[in-house]
PDB file of C-alpha atoms in Angstrom:
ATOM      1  CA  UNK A  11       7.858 -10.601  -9.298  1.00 82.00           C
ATOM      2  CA  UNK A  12       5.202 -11.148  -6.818  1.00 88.00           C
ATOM      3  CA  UNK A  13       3.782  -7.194  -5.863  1.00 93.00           C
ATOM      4  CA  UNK A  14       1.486  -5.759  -3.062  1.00 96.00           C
ATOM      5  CA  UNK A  15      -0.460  -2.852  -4.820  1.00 97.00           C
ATOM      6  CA  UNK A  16      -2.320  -0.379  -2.205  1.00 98.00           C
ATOM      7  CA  UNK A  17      -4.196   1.953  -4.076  1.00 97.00           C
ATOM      8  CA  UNK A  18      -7.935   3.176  -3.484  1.00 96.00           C
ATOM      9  CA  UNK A  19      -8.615   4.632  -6.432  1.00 96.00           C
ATOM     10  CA  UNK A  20     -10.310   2.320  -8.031  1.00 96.00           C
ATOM     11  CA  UNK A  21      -9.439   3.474 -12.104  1.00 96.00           C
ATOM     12  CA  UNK A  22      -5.828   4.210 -11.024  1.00 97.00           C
ATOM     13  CA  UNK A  23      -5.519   0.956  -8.844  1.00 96.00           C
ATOM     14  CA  UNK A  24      -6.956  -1.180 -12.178  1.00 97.00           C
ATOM     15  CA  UNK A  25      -4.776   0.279 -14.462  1.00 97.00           C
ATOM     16  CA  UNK A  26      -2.010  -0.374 -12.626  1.00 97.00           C
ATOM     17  CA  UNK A  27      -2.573  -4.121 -12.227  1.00 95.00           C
ATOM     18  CA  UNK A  28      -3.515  -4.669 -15.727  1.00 95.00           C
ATOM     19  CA  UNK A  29      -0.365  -3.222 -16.560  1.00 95.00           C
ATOM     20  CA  UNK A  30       2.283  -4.976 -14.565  1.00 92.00           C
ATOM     21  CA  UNK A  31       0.546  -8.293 -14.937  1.00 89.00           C
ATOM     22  CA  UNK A  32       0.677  -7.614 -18.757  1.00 87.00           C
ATOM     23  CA  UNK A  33       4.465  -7.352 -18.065  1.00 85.00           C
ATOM     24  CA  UNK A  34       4.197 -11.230 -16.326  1.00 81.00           C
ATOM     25  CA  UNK A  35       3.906  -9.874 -12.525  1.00 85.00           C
ATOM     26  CA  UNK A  36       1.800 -11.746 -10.270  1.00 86.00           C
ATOM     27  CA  UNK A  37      -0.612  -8.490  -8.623  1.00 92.00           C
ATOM     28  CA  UNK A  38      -2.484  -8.482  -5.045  1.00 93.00           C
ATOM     29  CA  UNK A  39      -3.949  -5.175  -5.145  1.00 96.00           C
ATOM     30  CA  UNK A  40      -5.687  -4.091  -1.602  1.00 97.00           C
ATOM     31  CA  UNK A  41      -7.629  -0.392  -1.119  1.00 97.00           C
ATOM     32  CA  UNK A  42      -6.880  -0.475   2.901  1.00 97.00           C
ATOM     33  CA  UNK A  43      -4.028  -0.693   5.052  1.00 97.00           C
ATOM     34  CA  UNK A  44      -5.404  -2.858   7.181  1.00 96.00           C
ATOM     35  CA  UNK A  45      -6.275  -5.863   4.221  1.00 97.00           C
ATOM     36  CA  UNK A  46      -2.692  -5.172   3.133  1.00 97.00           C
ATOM     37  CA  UNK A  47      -1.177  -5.519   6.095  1.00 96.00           C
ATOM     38  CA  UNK A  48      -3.122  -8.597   6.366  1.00 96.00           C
ATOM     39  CA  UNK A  49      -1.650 -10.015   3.307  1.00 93.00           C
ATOM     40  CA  UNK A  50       1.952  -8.995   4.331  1.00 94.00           C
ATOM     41  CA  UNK A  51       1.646 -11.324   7.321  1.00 92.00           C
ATOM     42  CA  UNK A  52       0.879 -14.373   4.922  1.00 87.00           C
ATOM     43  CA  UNK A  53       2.738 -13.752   1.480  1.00 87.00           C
ATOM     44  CA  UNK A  54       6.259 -12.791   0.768  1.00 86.00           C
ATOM     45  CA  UNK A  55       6.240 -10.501  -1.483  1.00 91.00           C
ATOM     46  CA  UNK A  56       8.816  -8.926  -3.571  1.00 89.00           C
ATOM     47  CA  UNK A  57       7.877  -5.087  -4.419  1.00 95.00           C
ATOM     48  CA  UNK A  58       5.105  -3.128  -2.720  1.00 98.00           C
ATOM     49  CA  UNK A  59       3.722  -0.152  -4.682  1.00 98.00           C
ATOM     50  CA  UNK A  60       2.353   2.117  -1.883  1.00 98.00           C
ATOM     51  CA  UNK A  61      -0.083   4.837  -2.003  1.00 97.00           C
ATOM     52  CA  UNK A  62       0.224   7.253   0.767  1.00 96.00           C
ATOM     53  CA  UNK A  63      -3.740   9.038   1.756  1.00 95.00           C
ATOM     54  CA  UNK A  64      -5.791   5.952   2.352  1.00 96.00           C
ATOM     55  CA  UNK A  65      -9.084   5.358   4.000  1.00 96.00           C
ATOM     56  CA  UNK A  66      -7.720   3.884   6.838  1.00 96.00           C
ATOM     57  CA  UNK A  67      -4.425   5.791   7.615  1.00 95.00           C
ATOM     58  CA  UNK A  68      -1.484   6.730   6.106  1.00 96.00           C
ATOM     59  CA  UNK A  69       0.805   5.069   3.613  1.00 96.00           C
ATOM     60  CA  UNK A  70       4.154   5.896   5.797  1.00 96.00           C
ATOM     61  CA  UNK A  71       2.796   3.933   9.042  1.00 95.00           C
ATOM     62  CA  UNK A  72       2.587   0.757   7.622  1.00 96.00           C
ATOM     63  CA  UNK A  73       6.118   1.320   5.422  1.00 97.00           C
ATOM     64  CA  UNK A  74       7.623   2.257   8.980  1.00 96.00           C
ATOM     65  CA  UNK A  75       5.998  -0.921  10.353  1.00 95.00           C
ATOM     66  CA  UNK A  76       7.564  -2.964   7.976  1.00 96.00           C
ATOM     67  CA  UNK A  77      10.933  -1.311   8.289  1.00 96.00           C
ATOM     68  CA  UNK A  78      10.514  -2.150  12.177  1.00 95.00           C
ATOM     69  CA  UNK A  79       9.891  -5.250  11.518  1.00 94.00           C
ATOM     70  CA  UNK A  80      13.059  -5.556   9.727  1.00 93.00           C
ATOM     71  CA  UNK A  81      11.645  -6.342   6.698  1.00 93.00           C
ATOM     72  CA  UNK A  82      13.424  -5.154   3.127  1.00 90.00           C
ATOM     73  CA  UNK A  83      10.868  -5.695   0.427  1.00 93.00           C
ATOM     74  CA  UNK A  84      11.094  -2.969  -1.916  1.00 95.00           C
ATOM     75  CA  UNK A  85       8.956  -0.086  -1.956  1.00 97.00           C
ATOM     76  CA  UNK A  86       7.616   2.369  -3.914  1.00 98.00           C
ATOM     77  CA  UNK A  87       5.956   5.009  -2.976  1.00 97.00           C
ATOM     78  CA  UNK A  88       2.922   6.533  -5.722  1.00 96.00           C
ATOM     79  CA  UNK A  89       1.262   9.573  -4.569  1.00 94.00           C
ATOM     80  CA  UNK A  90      -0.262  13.049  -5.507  1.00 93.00           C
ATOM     81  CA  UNK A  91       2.207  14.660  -2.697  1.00 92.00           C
ATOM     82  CA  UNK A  92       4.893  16.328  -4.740  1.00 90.00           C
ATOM     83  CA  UNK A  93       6.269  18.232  -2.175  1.00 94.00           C
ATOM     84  CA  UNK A  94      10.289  17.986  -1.730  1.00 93.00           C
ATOM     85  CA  UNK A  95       9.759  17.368   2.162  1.00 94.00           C
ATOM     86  CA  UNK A  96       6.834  14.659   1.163  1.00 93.00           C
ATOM     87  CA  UNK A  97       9.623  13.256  -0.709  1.00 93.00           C
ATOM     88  CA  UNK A  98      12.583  12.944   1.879  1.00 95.00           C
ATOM     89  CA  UNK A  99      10.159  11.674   4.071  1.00 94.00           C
ATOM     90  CA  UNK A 100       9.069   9.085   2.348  1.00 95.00           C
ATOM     91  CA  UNK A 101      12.933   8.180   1.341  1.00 95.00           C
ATOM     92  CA  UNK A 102      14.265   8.351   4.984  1.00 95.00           C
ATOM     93  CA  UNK A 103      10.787   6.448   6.414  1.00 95.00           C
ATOM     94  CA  UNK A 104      12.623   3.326   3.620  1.00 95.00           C
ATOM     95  CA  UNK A 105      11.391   3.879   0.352  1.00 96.00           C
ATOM     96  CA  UNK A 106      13.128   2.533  -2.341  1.00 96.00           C
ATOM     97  CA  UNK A 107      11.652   5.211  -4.690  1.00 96.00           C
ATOM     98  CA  UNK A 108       8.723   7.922  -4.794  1.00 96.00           C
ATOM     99  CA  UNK A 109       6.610   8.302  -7.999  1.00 96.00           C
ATOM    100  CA  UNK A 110       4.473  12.002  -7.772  1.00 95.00           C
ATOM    101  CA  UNK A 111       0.956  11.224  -9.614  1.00 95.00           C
ATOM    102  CA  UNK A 112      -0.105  11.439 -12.298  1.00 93.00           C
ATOM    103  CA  UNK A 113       3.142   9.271 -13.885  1.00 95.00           C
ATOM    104  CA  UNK A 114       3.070   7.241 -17.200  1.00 96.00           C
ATOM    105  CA  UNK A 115       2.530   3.734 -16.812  1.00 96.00           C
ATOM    106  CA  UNK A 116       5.774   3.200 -18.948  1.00 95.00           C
ATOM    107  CA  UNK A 117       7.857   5.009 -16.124  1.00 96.00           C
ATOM    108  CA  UNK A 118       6.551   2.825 -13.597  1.00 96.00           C
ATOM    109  CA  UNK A 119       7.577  -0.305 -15.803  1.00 94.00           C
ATOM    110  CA  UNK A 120      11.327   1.366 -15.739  1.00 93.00           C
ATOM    111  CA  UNK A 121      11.277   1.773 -11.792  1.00 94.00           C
ATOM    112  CA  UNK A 122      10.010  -1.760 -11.480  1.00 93.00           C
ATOM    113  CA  UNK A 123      12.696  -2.424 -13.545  1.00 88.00           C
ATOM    114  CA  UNK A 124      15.220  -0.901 -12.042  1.00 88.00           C
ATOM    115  CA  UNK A 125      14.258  -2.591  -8.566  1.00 89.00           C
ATOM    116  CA  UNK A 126      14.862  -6.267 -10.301  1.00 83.00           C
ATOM    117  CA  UNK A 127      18.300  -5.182 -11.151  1.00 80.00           C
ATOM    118  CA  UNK A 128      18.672  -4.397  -7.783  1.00 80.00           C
ATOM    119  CA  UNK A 129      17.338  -7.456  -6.562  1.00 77.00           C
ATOM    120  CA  UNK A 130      18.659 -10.115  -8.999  1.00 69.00           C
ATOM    121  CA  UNK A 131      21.146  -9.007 -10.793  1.00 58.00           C
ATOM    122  CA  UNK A 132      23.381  -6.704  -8.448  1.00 60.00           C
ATOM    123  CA  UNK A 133      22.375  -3.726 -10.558  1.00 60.00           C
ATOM    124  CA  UNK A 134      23.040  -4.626 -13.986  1.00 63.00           C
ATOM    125  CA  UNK A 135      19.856  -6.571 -14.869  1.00 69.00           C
ATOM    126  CA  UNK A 136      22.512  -9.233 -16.655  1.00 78.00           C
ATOM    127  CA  UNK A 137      23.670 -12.646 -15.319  1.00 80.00           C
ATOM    128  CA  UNK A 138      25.922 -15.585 -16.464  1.00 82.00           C
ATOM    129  CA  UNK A 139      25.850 -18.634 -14.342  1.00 80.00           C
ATOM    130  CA  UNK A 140      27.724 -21.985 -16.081  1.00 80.00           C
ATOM    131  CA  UNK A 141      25.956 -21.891 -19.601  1.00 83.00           C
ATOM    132  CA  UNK A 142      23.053 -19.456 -19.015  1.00 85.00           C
ATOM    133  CA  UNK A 143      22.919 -15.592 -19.711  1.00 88.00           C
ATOM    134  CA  UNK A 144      19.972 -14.364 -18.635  1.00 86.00           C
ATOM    135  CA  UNK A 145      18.429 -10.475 -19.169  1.00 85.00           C
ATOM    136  CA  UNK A 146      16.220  -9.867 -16.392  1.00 78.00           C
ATOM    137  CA  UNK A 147      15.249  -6.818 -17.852  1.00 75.00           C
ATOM    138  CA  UNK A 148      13.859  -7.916 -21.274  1.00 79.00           C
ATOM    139  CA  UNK A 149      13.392 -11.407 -20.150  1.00 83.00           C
ATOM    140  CA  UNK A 150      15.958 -12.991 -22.374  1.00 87.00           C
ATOM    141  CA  UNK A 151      17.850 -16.334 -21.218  1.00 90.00           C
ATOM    142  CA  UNK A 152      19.901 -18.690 -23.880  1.00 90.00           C
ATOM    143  CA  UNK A 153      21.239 -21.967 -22.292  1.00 86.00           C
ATOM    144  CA  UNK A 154      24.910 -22.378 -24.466  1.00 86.00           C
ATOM    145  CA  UNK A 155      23.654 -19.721 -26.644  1.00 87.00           C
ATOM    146  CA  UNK A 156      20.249 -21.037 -27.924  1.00 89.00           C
ATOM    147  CA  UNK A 157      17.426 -19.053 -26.284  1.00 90.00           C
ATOM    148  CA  UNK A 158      15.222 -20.989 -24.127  1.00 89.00           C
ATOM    149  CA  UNK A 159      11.330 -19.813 -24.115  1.00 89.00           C
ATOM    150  CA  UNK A 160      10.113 -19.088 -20.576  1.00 89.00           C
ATOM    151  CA  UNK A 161       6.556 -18.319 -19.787  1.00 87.00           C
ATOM    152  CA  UNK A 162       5.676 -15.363 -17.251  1.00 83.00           C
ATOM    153  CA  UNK A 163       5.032 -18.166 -14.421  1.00 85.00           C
ATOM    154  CA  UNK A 164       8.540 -19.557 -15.273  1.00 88.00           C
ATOM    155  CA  UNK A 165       9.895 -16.504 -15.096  1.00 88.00           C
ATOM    156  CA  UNK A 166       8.643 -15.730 -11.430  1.00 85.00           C
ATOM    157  CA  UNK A 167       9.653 -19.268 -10.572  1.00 88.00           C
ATOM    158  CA  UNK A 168      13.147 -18.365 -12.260  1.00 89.00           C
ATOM    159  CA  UNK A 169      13.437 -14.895 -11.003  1.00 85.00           C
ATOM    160  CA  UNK A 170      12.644 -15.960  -7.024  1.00 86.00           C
ATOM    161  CA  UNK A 171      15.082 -18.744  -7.410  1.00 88.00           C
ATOM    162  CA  UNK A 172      18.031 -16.024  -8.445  1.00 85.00           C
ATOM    163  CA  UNK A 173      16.862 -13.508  -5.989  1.00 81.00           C
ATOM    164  CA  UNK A 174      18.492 -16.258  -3.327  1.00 80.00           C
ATOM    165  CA  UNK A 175      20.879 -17.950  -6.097  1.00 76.00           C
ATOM    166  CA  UNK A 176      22.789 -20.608  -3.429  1.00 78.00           C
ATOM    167  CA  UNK A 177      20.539 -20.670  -0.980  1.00 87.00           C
ATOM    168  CA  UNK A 178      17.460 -23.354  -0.479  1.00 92.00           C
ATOM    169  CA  UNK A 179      14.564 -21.914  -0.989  1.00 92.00           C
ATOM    170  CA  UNK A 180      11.110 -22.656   0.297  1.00 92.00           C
ATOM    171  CA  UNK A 181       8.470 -24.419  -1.754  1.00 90.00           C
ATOM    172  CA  UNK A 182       6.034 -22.164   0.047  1.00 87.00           C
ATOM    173  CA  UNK A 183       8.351 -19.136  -0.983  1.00 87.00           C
ATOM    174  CA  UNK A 184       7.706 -20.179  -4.868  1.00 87.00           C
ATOM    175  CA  UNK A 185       4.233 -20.463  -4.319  1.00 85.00           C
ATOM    176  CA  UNK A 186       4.348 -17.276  -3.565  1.00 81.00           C
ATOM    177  CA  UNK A 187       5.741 -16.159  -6.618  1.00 79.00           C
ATOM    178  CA  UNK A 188       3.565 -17.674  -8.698  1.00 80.00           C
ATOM    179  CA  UNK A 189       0.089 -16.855  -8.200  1.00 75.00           C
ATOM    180  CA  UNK A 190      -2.061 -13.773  -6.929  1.00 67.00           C
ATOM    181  CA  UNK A 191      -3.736 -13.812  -4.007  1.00 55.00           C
ATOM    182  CA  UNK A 192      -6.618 -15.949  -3.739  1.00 57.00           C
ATOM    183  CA  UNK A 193      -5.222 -18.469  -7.044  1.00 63.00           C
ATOM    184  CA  UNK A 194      -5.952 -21.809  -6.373  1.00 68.00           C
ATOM    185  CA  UNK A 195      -2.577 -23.451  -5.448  1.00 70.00           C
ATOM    186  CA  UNK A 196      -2.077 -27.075  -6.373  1.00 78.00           C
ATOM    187  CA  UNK A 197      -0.313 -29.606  -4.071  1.00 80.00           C
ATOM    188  CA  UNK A 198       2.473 -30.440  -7.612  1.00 85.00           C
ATOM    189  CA  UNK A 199       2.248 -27.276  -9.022  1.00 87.00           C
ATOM    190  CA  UNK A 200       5.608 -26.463  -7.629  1.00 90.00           C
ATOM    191  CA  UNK A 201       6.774 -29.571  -9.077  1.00 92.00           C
ATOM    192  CA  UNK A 202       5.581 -28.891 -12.542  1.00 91.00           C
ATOM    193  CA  UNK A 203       7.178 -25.559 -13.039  1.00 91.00           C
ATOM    194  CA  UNK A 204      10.373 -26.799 -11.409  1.00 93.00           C
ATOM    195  CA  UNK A 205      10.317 -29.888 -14.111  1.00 95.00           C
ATOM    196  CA  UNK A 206       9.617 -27.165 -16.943  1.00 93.00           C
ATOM    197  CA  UNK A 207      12.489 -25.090 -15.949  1.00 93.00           C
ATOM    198  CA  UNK A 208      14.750 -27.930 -15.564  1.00 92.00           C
ATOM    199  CA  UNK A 209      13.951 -28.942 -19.261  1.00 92.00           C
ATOM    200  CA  UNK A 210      14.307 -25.435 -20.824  1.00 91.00           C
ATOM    201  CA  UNK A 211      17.513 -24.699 -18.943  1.00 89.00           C
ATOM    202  CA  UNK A 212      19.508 -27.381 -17.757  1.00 86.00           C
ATOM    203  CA  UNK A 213      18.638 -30.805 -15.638  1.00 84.00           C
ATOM    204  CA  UNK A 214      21.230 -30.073 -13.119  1.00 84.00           C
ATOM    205  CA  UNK A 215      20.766 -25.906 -12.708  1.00 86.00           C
ATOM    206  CA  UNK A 216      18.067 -26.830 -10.215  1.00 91.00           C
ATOM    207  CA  UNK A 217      19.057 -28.643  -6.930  1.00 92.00           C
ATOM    208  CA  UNK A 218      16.113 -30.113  -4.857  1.00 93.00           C
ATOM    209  CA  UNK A 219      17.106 -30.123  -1.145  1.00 92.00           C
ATOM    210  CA  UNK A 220      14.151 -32.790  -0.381  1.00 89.00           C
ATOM    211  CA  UNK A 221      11.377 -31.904   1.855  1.00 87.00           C
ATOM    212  CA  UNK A 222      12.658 -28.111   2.421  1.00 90.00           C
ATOM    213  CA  UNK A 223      12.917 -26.294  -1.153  1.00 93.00           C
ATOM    214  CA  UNK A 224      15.184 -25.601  -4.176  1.00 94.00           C
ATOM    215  CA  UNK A 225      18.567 -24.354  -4.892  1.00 92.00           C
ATOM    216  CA  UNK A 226      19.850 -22.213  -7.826  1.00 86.00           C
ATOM    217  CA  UNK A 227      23.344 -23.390  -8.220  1.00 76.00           C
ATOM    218  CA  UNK A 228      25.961 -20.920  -9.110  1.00 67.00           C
TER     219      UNK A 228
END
């Protein structure tokens, strides 16, 4: 998944990134509302993990601007407030879920999971589509039963495709999934990944709708 991480403390925020990108995520991770917000206008991103007490405001105002804005990327909230009312707050302003500080890095991993379910797999984390089964939450796909080796940038090529499985998506939308902010993007890279895919799980799984995007065919 492509995440927004907005965290200012610095040996929290970097432990956090190194984490979920060990786990194949592509990370922007921003100290400020304001360079997050910034980002939001320009990426689509699939999960933001939120702090609330920032330097430049407070965590809720942007998740309310985004809810405004009619916007549903998932959010998690990670704070120190561990109140019940910070809680419901949080919830009702359109959390997803609320993690209290200090939380095991393994915990976050489940709630991350537990949003891709949610997202892909319509809760279950498992899908069949023609000759593929694919575990989104170990990562596992076999195409007619033999399992086909994706890397993590497959993956997030993969895993945006099924997240609008019949629907043409974007080439600029896949970018998106596959590189942090700031990556160098090549003009083919697209391309290449789509070709890789293609190979790994089946020539025709992948529609191109020329000059607009991809399909997942289900």
């Amino acid at each position: 998944m492509r995440i927004l991480l907005v965290e200012d403390e610095k040996g929290l925020g970097g432990a956090i990134r190194e984490h979920i990108a060990s786990e194949g995520h592509a990370v922007d991770w921003f100290e400020t509302l304001s360079d997050a917000s910034a980002s939001l206008t320009t990426t689509n991103y699939d999960l933001i993990l939120l702090d609330l007490l920032l330097p430049d405001g407070h965590g809720l105002d942007l998740l309310t601007r985004i809810r405004s804005a009619k916007n549903s990327v998932a959010v998690i909230i990670l704070t120190a407030l561990d109140q019940i009312s910070d809680r419901i707050r949080g919830l009702n302003a359109g959390a997803d879920d609320y993690l209290v500080k200090p939380f095991d890095l393994g915990e976050l991993s489940a709630r991350i999971i537990a949003i891709q379910r949610r997202l892909y797999a319509d809760g279950t984390g498992m899908l069949t589509l023609g000759s593929l089964s694919i575990d989104l939450t170990n990562k596992i796909i076999l195409n007619d039963g033999a399992p086909a080796n994706l890397s993590s940038r497959e993956w997030a090529v993969l895993e945006r495709l099924l997240r609008h499985k019949n629907s043409i998506v974007a080439k600029s939308v896949i970018e998106d999934a596959l590189y942090e902010y700031g990556a160098e993007v090549e003009s083919n890279t697209v391309e290449v990944y789509i070709s890789r895919l293609r190979k790994k799980i089946g020539k025709t799984s992948i529609e191109t709708i020329r000059g607009i995007g991809y399909r997942m065919k289900v």
